């Protein structure tokens, strides 16, 4: 048998393909080689190469100033003491109405955030045109040769055309996209970081896992930033039927493979990773690489960044590269300069792939320190570019130390078949994943990071206190239905009975009947029910929740709400899942008309139930005070609307219409609006924008994409009620736009899509549509069919036409059937001018309009020249879960948003309201 050295030498000298694998190394030969290597290691200890720890801690002065220079260039230096918040990033400004290109480096972060909010797949391609003299352009750095331009000594025996990319011109923009991302994350608070990472995941970008900060001598493991990412994949058990599985990205375990560079590599890690992750017919660019736009710009602060991306199977054999989820890590920069990050990767990965052209004595010394590691190591070499004899000598020593054989050394040169090489790497990954190997979750990776001295973003005191409070609450929840029944008692039967009595009272008042014994009995019964509610005390869990949102620390309050959302999601009862074609945002497969009876799906326990319980305590107390049955000085819950308002101002959706009773808690909602009026003071001009439509038509995803909101998405996957969120208009733009805030209302699943046999239910649905549209200046109607408006919405239009209050309306049809097929033009004025379908006509007949309403043009308020009908392309480009949001969807949503804001500015919507007027309108409607 050939010696290990001879095996490697034959591999390097005689093979550039990937043929058969020769036998391994005998145990006796390995023991001898390890002993020799250990002796040489001791001899090298006295060398003047310095220790690894010194390399990681002794940062040059130039490195310490580079971060400040980059932050100053991007205009982010002011956000180091007071971090950029999510509310700052989501404000409506003049830039929200135009598709603008950055004119200066300080525009780059904001342009990137705007594109990312809109789920624009080209957000990383943020460029600008600068008039920079050639001699002022930054020089390339040798430490970044892997991702950028590579220069070779004249002694290198290679023809110049092999690395002809070294002749590429320098792009006009001076900032590498990875530098921009790092600078923005370092300038953002934890909640904006979380939003950035979440949007990046929907665009299928690789996500930051370790954020470098060499200036302050620490690096941050981004556990909190990744908490919001949810992964869905097709799980196929060894026996049985496969099905969809959904879990947090930080909690699910998967085999992990790290790709790193040692000194110089002719092969790009990022391009190789993208090829491994992508089916041959559907290339993906999860990891940024040098062949993309502005990819060759030198990195200034991003070296040391660790990125993560997952492959997630879809259940389709033609698309699934691996049969199970697999995580891939990518370290930017050289392992010698970022030893701490590399050490972390060796402790959390199933296998590490090291790309290099040369193995120096210094590199050998670093790698030798990994002896005894359980991680598998693979080398990817381009030997014709390096020093062959040196490579062979060190490889021969490393093979026994790292427990490798020659199959762990792969060769890729210009003549290597790229597709075959990618298949070989995939086969190694699949083989390691099938065998017993290390499988860690991101949460478990964070434990390893702490032991190495990395900072974990989740370890701040506010976050940990909030987590502990959440755990105290959720630990007592064994069954969600039982918890709602026993602990959140007020919103059960007492609230349903009270809501029914209130509806009967309203119907009697609306009919104009004089006060009689029946109405008096209803009023007396309502007060009895409210008194019964008021005699209760908040349960222990609700008291803990109230204490959490009453914290003096605003950050702790926000942390607590996020922890509660995730904690309640973990204890929620599992529900049957839908097929994967609309995963993550538009889950329901059924995209046609939906019967109202399907509306009442089981609600998962969520934060809204705790807030609903608070609302019922306030509602009952207010009703008794108003009736003179309780002195105002004895109120216990008068501060509840103020607590809830704080949450609304920080981006949490609050319930406007109760999803369980389909009614509005009037005192609670008006109490919230009064608190809002006091809080906003002079900036209280409002525009109300509502979105209505059948469940599963994508209206919540549309609003979230348009304004960066957090409405629950997916029929059957969230709360049933109508929710509202507040969007702030920048002060320097509010005068131009004509309002200070936009109150956005999502009808959730309240508005069905078909006329049922139960007339009372349809009447209720139409009344809810009338309420939401009556409150609105602008209404977006999400359509499941181009020829049919939901009948309840048409019913509401007919009612509002009589009052003269018809909001500015936009009809939106979203292509939910095929995400890969480009949709028609964003705007088309004709389809809804055709006769409506039978369902819509039935709705019109219920309003006693007869057959006179044949088309929308027959409605008095409907001007065909001002009508706006939008066709939005499919959400996904490709097949989920590996599909990214389509560029066509993002661009069409931006154009719709621009049109809505333009209409508001031009006064085409109804007269803008102040909050006091809105309160009166809520009471009237």
PDB file of N, CA and C in Angstrom, residues 640-725:
ATOM      1  N   UNK A 640     -55.639  50.551  31.785  1.00  0.00           N
ATOM      2  CA  UNK A 640     -55.404  49.507  30.791  1.00  0.00           C
ATOM      3  C   UNK A 640     -55.259  50.050  29.359  1.00  0.00           C
ATOM      4  N   UNK A 641     -56.120  51.002  28.899  1.00  0.00           N
ATOM      5  CA  UNK A 641     -55.931  51.508  27.526  1.00  0.00           C
ATOM      6  C   UNK A 641     -54.564  52.145  27.312  1.00  0.00           C
ATOM      7  N   UNK A 642     -54.025  52.812  28.340  1.00  0.00           N
ATOM      8  CA  UNK A 642     -52.695  53.407  28.206  1.00  0.00           C
ATOM      9  C   UNK A 642     -51.617  52.356  28.020  1.00  0.00           C
ATOM     10  N   UNK A 643     -51.745  51.219  28.729  1.00  0.00           N
ATOM     11  CA  UNK A 643     -50.767  50.131  28.567  1.00  0.00           C
ATOM     12  C   UNK A 643     -50.846  49.552  27.155  1.00  0.00           C
ATOM     13  N   UNK A 644     -52.065  49.354  26.672  1.00  0.00           N
ATOM     14  CA  UNK A 644     -52.226  48.787  25.334  1.00  0.00           C
ATOM     15  C   UNK A 644     -51.749  49.759  24.259  1.00  0.00           C
ATOM     16  N   UNK A 645     -51.957  51.055  24.483  1.00  0.00           N
ATOM     17  CA  UNK A 645     -51.521  52.038  23.498  1.00  0.00           C
ATOM     18  C   UNK A 645     -50.010  51.995  23.302  1.00  0.00           C
ATOM     19  N   UNK A 646     -49.263  51.807  24.379  1.00  0.00           N
ATOM     20  CA  UNK A 646     -47.806  51.714  24.250  1.00  0.00           C
ATOM     21  C   UNK A 646     -47.430  50.605  23.271  1.00  0.00           C
ATOM     22  N   UNK A 647     -48.167  49.527  23.316  1.00  0.00           N
ATOM     23  CA  UNK A 647     -47.889  48.404  22.426  1.00  0.00           C
ATOM     24  C   UNK A 647     -48.223  48.762  20.982  1.00  0.00           C
ATOM     25  N   UNK A 648     -49.340  49.474  20.791  1.00  0.00           N
ATOM     26  CA  UNK A 648     -49.710  49.908  19.444  1.00  0.00           C
ATOM     27  C   UNK A 648     -48.641  50.824  18.858  1.00  0.00           C
ATOM     28  N   UNK A 649     -48.134  51.742  19.665  1.00  0.00           N
ATOM     29  CA  UNK A 649     -47.117  52.684  19.186  1.00  0.00           C
ATOM     30  C   UNK A 649     -45.809  51.987  18.856  1.00  0.00           C
ATOM     31  N   UNK A 650     -45.576  50.805  19.431  1.00  0.00           N
ATOM     32  CA  UNK A 650     -44.359  50.052  19.148  1.00  0.00           C
ATOM     33  C   UNK A 650     -44.567  48.942  18.124  1.00  0.00           C
ATOM     34  N   UNK A 651     -45.708  48.983  17.439  1.00  0.00           N
ATOM     35  CA  UNK A 651     -45.867  48.098  16.289  1.00  0.00           C
ATOM     36  C   UNK A 651     -46.661  46.837  16.517  1.00  0.00           C
ATOM     37  N   UNK A 652     -47.333  46.687  17.669  1.00  0.00           N
ATOM     38  CA  UNK A 652     -48.140  45.493  17.885  1.00  0.00           C
ATOM     39  C   UNK A 652     -49.557  45.739  17.369  1.00  0.00           C
ATOM     40  N   UNK A 653     -50.118  44.832  16.555  1.00  0.00           N
ATOM     41  CA  UNK A 653     -51.515  44.997  16.126  1.00  0.00           C
ATOM     42  C   UNK A 653     -52.462  44.845  17.310  1.00  0.00           C
ATOM     43  N   UNK A 654     -53.441  45.729  17.409  1.00  0.00           N
ATOM     44  CA  UNK A 654     -54.465  45.643  18.447  1.00  0.00           C
ATOM     45  C   UNK A 654     -55.810  45.332  17.808  1.00  0.00           C
ATOM     46  N   UNK A 655     -56.623  44.583  18.534  1.00  0.00           N
ATOM     47  CA  UNK A 655     -57.897  44.103  17.996  1.00  0.00           C
ATOM     48  C   UNK A 655     -58.942  45.208  18.000  1.00  0.00           C
ATOM     49  N   UNK A 656     -59.572  45.389  16.854  1.00  0.00           N
ATOM     50  CA  UNK A 656     -60.650  46.367  16.702  1.00  0.00           C
ATOM     51  C   UNK A 656     -62.009  45.679  16.781  1.00  0.00           C
ATOM     52  N   UNK A 657     -62.119  44.539  16.118  1.00  0.00           N
ATOM     53  CA  UNK A 657     -63.341  43.734  16.164  1.00  0.00           C
ATOM     54  C   UNK A 657     -62.970  42.372  16.727  1.00  0.00           C
ATOM     55  N   UNK A 658     -63.648  41.966  17.792  1.00  0.00           N
ATOM     56  CA  UNK A 658     -63.361  40.714  18.477  1.00  0.00           C
ATOM     57  C   UNK A 658     -63.639  39.539  17.535  1.00  0.00           C
ATOM     58  N   UNK A 659     -62.649  38.669  17.383  1.00  0.00           N
ATOM     59  CA  UNK A 659     -62.795  37.556  16.455  1.00  0.00           C
ATOM     60  C   UNK A 659     -63.677  36.442  16.953  1.00  0.00           C
ATOM     61  N   UNK A 660     -63.914  36.364  18.271  1.00  0.00           N
ATOM     62  CA  UNK A 660     -64.729  35.261  18.794  1.00  0.00           C
ATOM     63  C   UNK A 660     -66.213  35.604  18.791  1.00  0.00           C
ATOM     64  N   UNK A 661     -66.550  36.858  19.059  1.00  0.00           N
ATOM     65  CA  UNK A 661     -67.963  37.266  19.092  1.00  0.00           C
ATOM     66  C   UNK A 661     -68.365  38.085  17.877  1.00  0.00           C
ATOM     67  N   UNK A 662     -67.399  38.473  17.049  1.00  0.00           N
ATOM     68  CA  UNK A 662     -67.649  39.306  15.872  1.00  0.00           C
ATOM     69  C   UNK A 662     -68.350  40.608  16.257  1.00  0.00           C
ATOM     70  N   UNK A 663     -67.864  41.210  17.327  1.00  0.00           N
ATOM     71  CA  UNK A 663     -68.427  42.480  17.787  1.00  0.00           C
ATOM     72  C   UNK A 663     -67.303  43.383  18.259  1.00  0.00           C
ATOM     73  N   UNK A 664     -67.624  44.663  18.420  1.00  0.00           N
ATOM     74  CA  UNK A 664     -66.620  45.647  18.822  1.00  0.00           C
ATOM     75  C   UNK A 664     -66.797  46.021  20.289  1.00  0.00           C
ATOM     76  N   UNK A 665     -65.782  45.843  21.124  1.00  0.00           N
ATOM     77  CA  UNK A 665     -65.840  46.338  22.508  1.00  0.00           C
ATOM     78  C   UNK A 665     -65.716  47.856  22.504  1.00  0.00           C
ATOM     79  N   UNK A 666     -66.842  48.551  22.481  1.00  0.00           N
ATOM     80  CA  UNK A 666     -66.878  49.983  22.183  1.00  0.00           C
ATOM     81  C   UNK A 666     -66.106  50.815  23.197  1.00  0.00           C
ATOM     82  N   UNK A 667     -66.300  50.553  24.481  1.00  0.00           N
ATOM     83  CA  UNK A 667     -65.604  51.355  25.487  1.00  0.00           C
ATOM     84  C   UNK A 667     -64.088  51.149  25.400  1.00  0.00           C
ATOM     85  N   UNK A 668     -63.671  49.937  25.133  1.00  0.00           N
ATOM     86  CA  UNK A 668     -62.245  49.620  25.039  1.00  0.00           C
ATOM     87  C   UNK A 668     -61.611  50.320  23.845  1.00  0.00           C
ATOM     88  N   UNK A 669     -62.266  50.244  22.680  1.00  0.00           N
ATOM     89  CA  UNK A 669     -61.715  50.858  21.471  1.00  0.00           C
ATOM     90  C   UNK A 669     -61.687  52.373  21.601  1.00  0.00           C
ATOM     91  N   UNK A 670     -62.777  52.969  22.095  1.00  0.00           N
ATOM     92  CA  UNK A 670     -62.774  54.429  22.251  1.00  0.00           C
ATOM     93  C   UNK A 670     -61.782  54.866  23.329  1.00  0.00           C
ATOM     94  N   UNK A 671     -61.608  54.041  24.370  1.00  0.00           N
ATOM     95  CA  UNK A 671     -60.592  54.350  25.377  1.00  0.00           C
ATOM     96  C   UNK A 671     -59.191  54.361  24.782  1.00  0.00           C
ATOM     97  N   UNK A 672     -58.912  53.404  23.901  1.00  0.00           N
ATOM     98  CA  UNK A 672     -57.619  53.376  23.214  1.00  0.00           C
ATOM     99  C   UNK A 672     -57.422  54.629  22.375  1.00  0.00           C
ATOM    100  N   UNK A 673     -58.478  55.005  21.615  1.00  0.00           N
ATOM    101  CA  UNK A 673     -58.359  56.168  20.740  1.00  0.00           C
ATOM    102  C   UNK A 673     -58.215  57.460  21.537  1.00  0.00           C
ATOM    103  N   UNK A 674     -58.867  57.549  22.696  1.00  0.00           N
ATOM    104  CA  UNK A 674     -58.701  58.732  23.538  1.00  0.00           C
ATOM    105  C   UNK A 674     -57.266  58.843  24.050  1.00  0.00           C
ATOM    106  N   UNK A 675     -56.703  57.722  24.462  1.00  0.00           N
ATOM    107  CA  UNK A 675     -55.310  57.715  24.900  1.00  0.00           C
ATOM    108  C   UNK A 675     -54.390  58.111  23.755  1.00  0.00           C
ATOM    109  N   UNK A 676     -54.730  57.637  22.561  1.00  0.00           N
ATOM    110  CA  UNK A 676     -53.919  57.985  21.388  1.00  0.00           C
ATOM    111  C   UNK A 676     -53.990  59.480  21.113  1.00  0.00           C
ATOM    112  N   UNK A 677     -55.165  60.046  21.259  1.00  0.00           N
ATOM    113  CA  UNK A 677     -55.344  61.488  21.033  1.00  0.00           C
ATOM    114  C   UNK A 677     -54.491  62.301  22.013  1.00  0.00           C
ATOM    115  N   UNK A 678     -54.487  61.879  23.272  1.00  0.00           N
ATOM    116  CA  UNK A 678     -53.688  62.573  24.288  1.00  0.00           C
ATOM    117  C   UNK A 678     -52.206  62.427  23.988  1.00  0.00           C
ATOM    118  N   UNK A 679     -51.807  61.227  23.595  1.00  0.00           N
ATOM    119  CA  UNK A 679     -50.378  60.966  23.376  1.00  0.00           C
ATOM    120  C   UNK A 679     -49.838  61.715  22.154  1.00  0.00           C
ATOM    121  N   UNK A 680     -50.614  61.777  21.082  1.00  0.00           N
ATOM    122  CA  UNK A 680     -50.116  62.386  19.846  1.00  0.00           C
ATOM    123  C   UNK A 680     -50.232  63.909  19.866  1.00  0.00           C
ATOM    124  N   UNK A 681     -51.098  64.434  20.704  1.00  0.00           N
ATOM    125  CA  UNK A 681     -51.270  65.879  20.850  1.00  0.00           C
ATOM    126  C   UNK A 681     -51.482  66.554  19.493  1.00  0.00           C
ATOM    127  N   UNK A 682     -50.522  67.381  19.098  1.00  0.00           N
ATOM    128  CA  UNK A 682     -50.707  68.178  17.877  1.00  0.00           C
ATOM    129  C   UNK A 682     -50.608  67.336  16.605  1.00  0.00           C
ATOM    130  N   UNK A 683     -50.045  66.140  16.694  1.00  0.00           N
ATOM    131  CA  UNK A 683     -49.894  65.288  15.497  1.00  0.00           C
ATOM    132  C   UNK A 683     -50.976  64.216  15.487  1.00  0.00           C
ATOM    133  N   UNK A 684     -52.235  64.650  15.436  1.00  0.00           N
ATOM    134  CA  UNK A 684     -53.347  63.707  15.569  1.00  0.00           C
ATOM    135  C   UNK A 684     -54.178  63.581  14.296  1.00  0.00           C
ATOM    136  N   UNK A 685     -53.700  64.151  13.174  1.00  0.00           N
ATOM    137  CA  UNK A 685     -54.455  63.996  11.918  1.00  0.00           C
ATOM    138  C   UNK A 685     -54.257  62.581  11.388  1.00  0.00           C
ATOM    139  N   UNK A 686     -55.360  61.901  11.086  1.00  0.00           N
ATOM    140  CA  UNK A 686     -55.314  60.495  10.697  1.00  0.00           C
ATOM    141  C   UNK A 686     -55.883  60.270   9.305  1.00  0.00           C
ATOM    142  N   UNK A 687     -55.321  59.307   8.619  1.00  0.00           N
ATOM    143  CA  UNK A 687     -55.955  58.678   7.471  1.00  0.00           C
ATOM    144  C   UNK A 687     -56.141  57.217   7.835  1.00  0.00           C
ATOM    145  N   UNK A 688     -57.349  56.703   7.642  1.00  0.00           N
ATOM    146  CA  UNK A 688     -57.637  55.306   7.957  1.00  0.00           C
ATOM    147  C   UNK A 688     -57.655  54.510   6.657  1.00  0.00           C
ATOM    148  N   UNK A 689     -56.834  53.497   6.601  1.00  0.00           N
ATOM    149  CA  UNK A 689     -56.733  52.631   5.417  1.00  0.00           C
ATOM    150  C   UNK A 689     -57.110  51.221   5.847  1.00  0.00           C
ATOM    151  N   UNK A 690     -58.091  50.631   5.182  1.00  0.00           N
ATOM    152  CA  UNK A 690     -58.524  49.278   5.534  1.00  0.00           C
ATOM    153  C   UNK A 690     -58.329  48.342   4.350  1.00  0.00           C
ATOM    154  N   UNK A 691     -58.154  47.065   4.652  1.00  0.00           N
ATOM    155  CA  UNK A 691     -58.044  46.028   3.626  1.00  0.00           C
ATOM    156  C   UNK A 691     -59.089  44.972   3.906  1.00  0.00           C
ATOM    157  N   UNK A 692     -59.954  44.708   2.930  1.00  0.00           N
ATOM    158  CA  UNK A 692     -61.035  43.747   3.071  1.00  0.00           C
ATOM    159  C   UNK A 692     -60.904  42.692   1.975  1.00  0.00           C
ATOM    160  N   UNK A 693     -61.451  41.541   2.262  1.00  0.00           N
ATOM    161  CA  UNK A 693     -61.452  40.489   1.269  1.00  0.00           C
ATOM    162  C   UNK A 693     -61.629  39.139   1.910  1.00  0.00           C
ATOM    163  N   UNK A 694     -61.848  38.134   1.065  1.00  0.00           N
ATOM    164  CA  UNK A 694     -62.022  36.772   1.563  1.00  0.00           C
ATOM    165  C   UNK A 694     -60.716  36.270   2.175  1.00  0.00           C
ATOM    166  N   UNK A 695     -60.793  35.376   3.152  1.00  0.00           N
ATOM    167  CA  UNK A 695     -59.567  34.812   3.727  1.00  0.00           C
ATOM    168  C   UNK A 695     -58.741  34.110   2.659  1.00  0.00           C
ATOM    169  N   UNK A 696     -57.436  34.229   2.787  1.00  0.00           N
ATOM    170  CA  UNK A 696     -56.546  33.535   1.866  1.00  0.00           C
ATOM    171  C   UNK A 696     -56.274  34.265   0.574  1.00  0.00           C
ATOM    172  N   UNK A 697     -56.673  35.540   0.466  1.00  0.00           N
ATOM    173  CA  UNK A 697     -56.412  36.278  -0.766  1.00  0.00           C
ATOM    174  C   UNK A 697     -55.171  37.157  -0.669  1.00  0.00           C
ATOM    175  N   UNK A 698     -54.433  37.058   0.426  1.00  0.00           N
ATOM    176  CA  UNK A 698     -53.140  37.738   0.501  1.00  0.00           C
ATOM    177  C   UNK A 698     -53.175  39.166   0.966  1.00  0.00           C
ATOM    178  N   UNK A 699     -54.294  39.616   1.568  1.00  0.00           N
ATOM    179  CA  UNK A 699     -54.383  41.034   1.954  1.00  0.00           C
ATOM    180  C   UNK A 699     -53.456  41.377   3.119  1.00  0.00           C
ATOM    181  N   UNK A 700     -53.306  40.446   4.078  1.00  0.00           N
ATOM    182  CA  UNK A 700     -52.423  40.723   5.215  1.00  0.00           C
ATOM    183  C   UNK A 700     -50.974  40.786   4.772  1.00  0.00           C
ATOM    184  N   UNK A 701     -50.583  39.856   3.901  1.00  0.00           N
ATOM    185  CA  UNK A 701     -49.214  39.886   3.366  1.00  0.00           C
ATOM    186  C   UNK A 701     -48.981  41.159   2.570  1.00  0.00           C
ATOM    187  N   UNK A 702     -50.000  41.600   1.847  1.00  0.00           N
ATOM    188  CA  UNK A 702     -49.888  42.840   1.074  1.00  0.00           C
ATOM    189  C   UNK A 702     -49.627  44.024   1.996  1.00  0.00           C
ATOM    190  N   UNK A 703     -50.389  44.141   3.084  1.00  0.00           N
ATOM    191  CA  UNK A 703     -50.197  45.252   4.023  1.00  0.00           C
ATOM    192  C   UNK A 703     -48.839  45.167   4.707  1.00  0.00           C
ATOM    193  N   UNK A 704     -48.447  43.967   5.104  1.00  0.00           N
ATOM    194  CA  UNK A 704     -47.143  43.801   5.752  1.00  0.00           C
ATOM    195  C   UNK A 704     -46.006  44.209   4.842  1.00  0.00           C
ATOM    196  N   UNK A 705     -46.113  43.842   3.575  1.00  0.00           N
ATOM    197  CA  UNK A 705     -45.061  44.173   2.609  1.00  0.00           C
ATOM    198  C   UNK A 705     -45.061  45.670   2.307  1.00  0.00           C
ATOM    199  N   UNK A 706     -46.234  46.252   2.258  1.00  0.00           N
ATOM    200  CA  UNK A 706     -46.353  47.660   1.878  1.00  0.00           C
ATOM    201  C   UNK A 706     -45.836  48.586   2.969  1.00  0.00           C
ATOM    202  N   UNK A 707     -46.165  48.274   4.226  1.00  0.00           N
ATOM    203  CA  UNK A 707     -45.852  49.201   5.314  1.00  0.00           C
ATOM    204  C   UNK A 707     -44.950  48.616   6.391  1.00  0.00           C
ATOM    205  N   UNK A 708     -44.489  47.380   6.225  1.00  0.00           N
ATOM    206  CA  UNK A 708     -43.639  46.761   7.236  1.00  0.00           C
ATOM    207  C   UNK A 708     -44.399  46.407   8.503  1.00  0.00           C
ATOM    208  N   UNK A 709     -45.655  45.988   8.365  1.00  0.00           N
ATOM    209  CA  UNK A 709     -46.504  45.706   9.518  1.00  0.00           C
ATOM    210  C   UNK A 709     -46.385  44.245   9.940  1.00  0.00           C
ATOM    211  N   UNK A 710     -47.156  43.888  10.997  1.00  0.00           N
ATOM    212  CA  UNK A 710     -47.019  42.564  11.593  1.00  0.00           C
ATOM    213  C   UNK A 710     -48.362  41.857  11.710  1.00  0.00           C
ATOM    214  N   UNK A 711     -49.252  42.054  10.739  1.00  0.00           N
ATOM    215  CA  UNK A 711     -50.517  41.343  10.764  1.00  0.00           C
ATOM    216  C   UNK A 711     -50.288  39.849  10.553  1.00  0.00           C
ATOM    217  N   UNK A 712     -51.095  39.038  11.250  1.00  0.00           N
ATOM    218  CA  UNK A 712     -50.988  37.588  11.090  1.00  0.00           C
ATOM    219  C   UNK A 712     -51.378  37.209   9.678  1.00  0.00           C
ATOM    220  N   UNK A 713     -50.667  36.240   9.101  1.00  0.00           N
ATOM    221  CA  UNK A 713     -50.914  35.835   7.724  1.00  0.00           C
ATOM    222  C   UNK A 713     -51.324  34.375   7.694  1.00  0.00           C
ATOM    223  N   UNK A 714     -52.218  34.049   6.744  1.00  0.00           N
ATOM    224  CA  UNK A 714     -52.628  32.667   6.558  1.00  0.00           C
ATOM    225  C   UNK A 714     -53.921  32.348   7.275  1.00  0.00           C
ATOM    226  N   UNK A 715     -54.986  32.075   6.508  1.00  0.00           N
ATOM    227  CA  UNK A 715     -56.266  31.718   7.122  1.00  0.00           C
ATOM    228  C   UNK A 715     -56.098  30.421   7.910  1.00  0.00           C
ATOM    229  N   UNK A 716     -56.639  30.408   9.129  1.00  0.00           N
ATOM    230  CA  UNK A 716     -56.527  29.232   9.964  1.00  0.00           C
ATOM    231  C   UNK A 716     -55.231  29.176  10.731  1.00  0.00           C
ATOM    232  N   UNK A 717     -54.380  30.189  10.580  1.00  0.00           N
ATOM    233  CA  UNK A 717     -53.079  30.169  11.248  1.00  0.00           C
ATOM    234  C   UNK A 717     -52.932  31.297  12.248  1.00  0.00           C
ATOM    235  N   UNK A 718     -53.982  32.064  12.473  1.00  0.00           N
ATOM    236  CA  UNK A 718     -53.850  33.195  13.373  1.00  0.00           C
ATOM    237  C   UNK A 718     -55.200  33.609  13.911  1.00  0.00           C
ATOM    238  N   UNK A 719     -55.277  34.754  14.576  1.00  0.00           N
ATOM    239  CA  UNK A 719     -56.534  35.225  15.163  1.00  0.00           C
ATOM    240  C   UNK A 719     -57.549  35.592  14.091  1.00  0.00           C
ATOM    241  N   UNK A 720     -58.833  35.562  14.469  1.00  0.00           N
ATOM    242  CA  UNK A 720     -59.895  35.763  13.481  1.00  0.00           C
ATOM    243  C   UNK A 720     -60.301  37.210  13.323  1.00  0.00           C
ATOM    244  N   UNK A 721     -60.066  38.043  14.336  1.00  0.00           N
ATOM    245  CA  UNK A 721     -60.640  39.372  14.354  1.00  0.00           C
ATOM    246  C   UNK A 721     -59.986  40.355  13.404  1.00  0.00           C
ATOM    247  N   UNK A 722     -60.530  41.583  13.383  1.00  0.00           N
ATOM    248  CA  UNK A 722     -59.941  42.691  12.631  1.00  0.00           C
ATOM    249  C   UNK A 722     -58.973  43.427  13.548  1.00  0.00           C
ATOM    250  N   UNK A 723     -57.788  43.733  13.032  1.00  0.00           N
ATOM    251  CA  UNK A 723     -56.732  44.352  13.831  1.00  0.00           C
ATOM    252  C   UNK A 723     -56.289  45.654  13.189  1.00  0.00           C
ATOM    253  N   UNK A 724     -55.743  46.535  14.036  1.00  0.00           N
ATOM    254  CA  UNK A 724     -55.268  47.824  13.543  1.00  0.00           C
ATOM    255  C   UNK A 724     -53.819  48.051  13.971  1.00  0.00           C
ATOM    256  N   UNK A 725     -53.070  48.730  13.118  1.00  0.00           N
ATOM    257  CA  UNK A 725     -51.711  49.165  13.419  1.00  0.00           C
ATOM    258  C   UNK A 725     -51.535  50.604  12.974  1.00  0.00           C
TER     259      UNK A 725
END
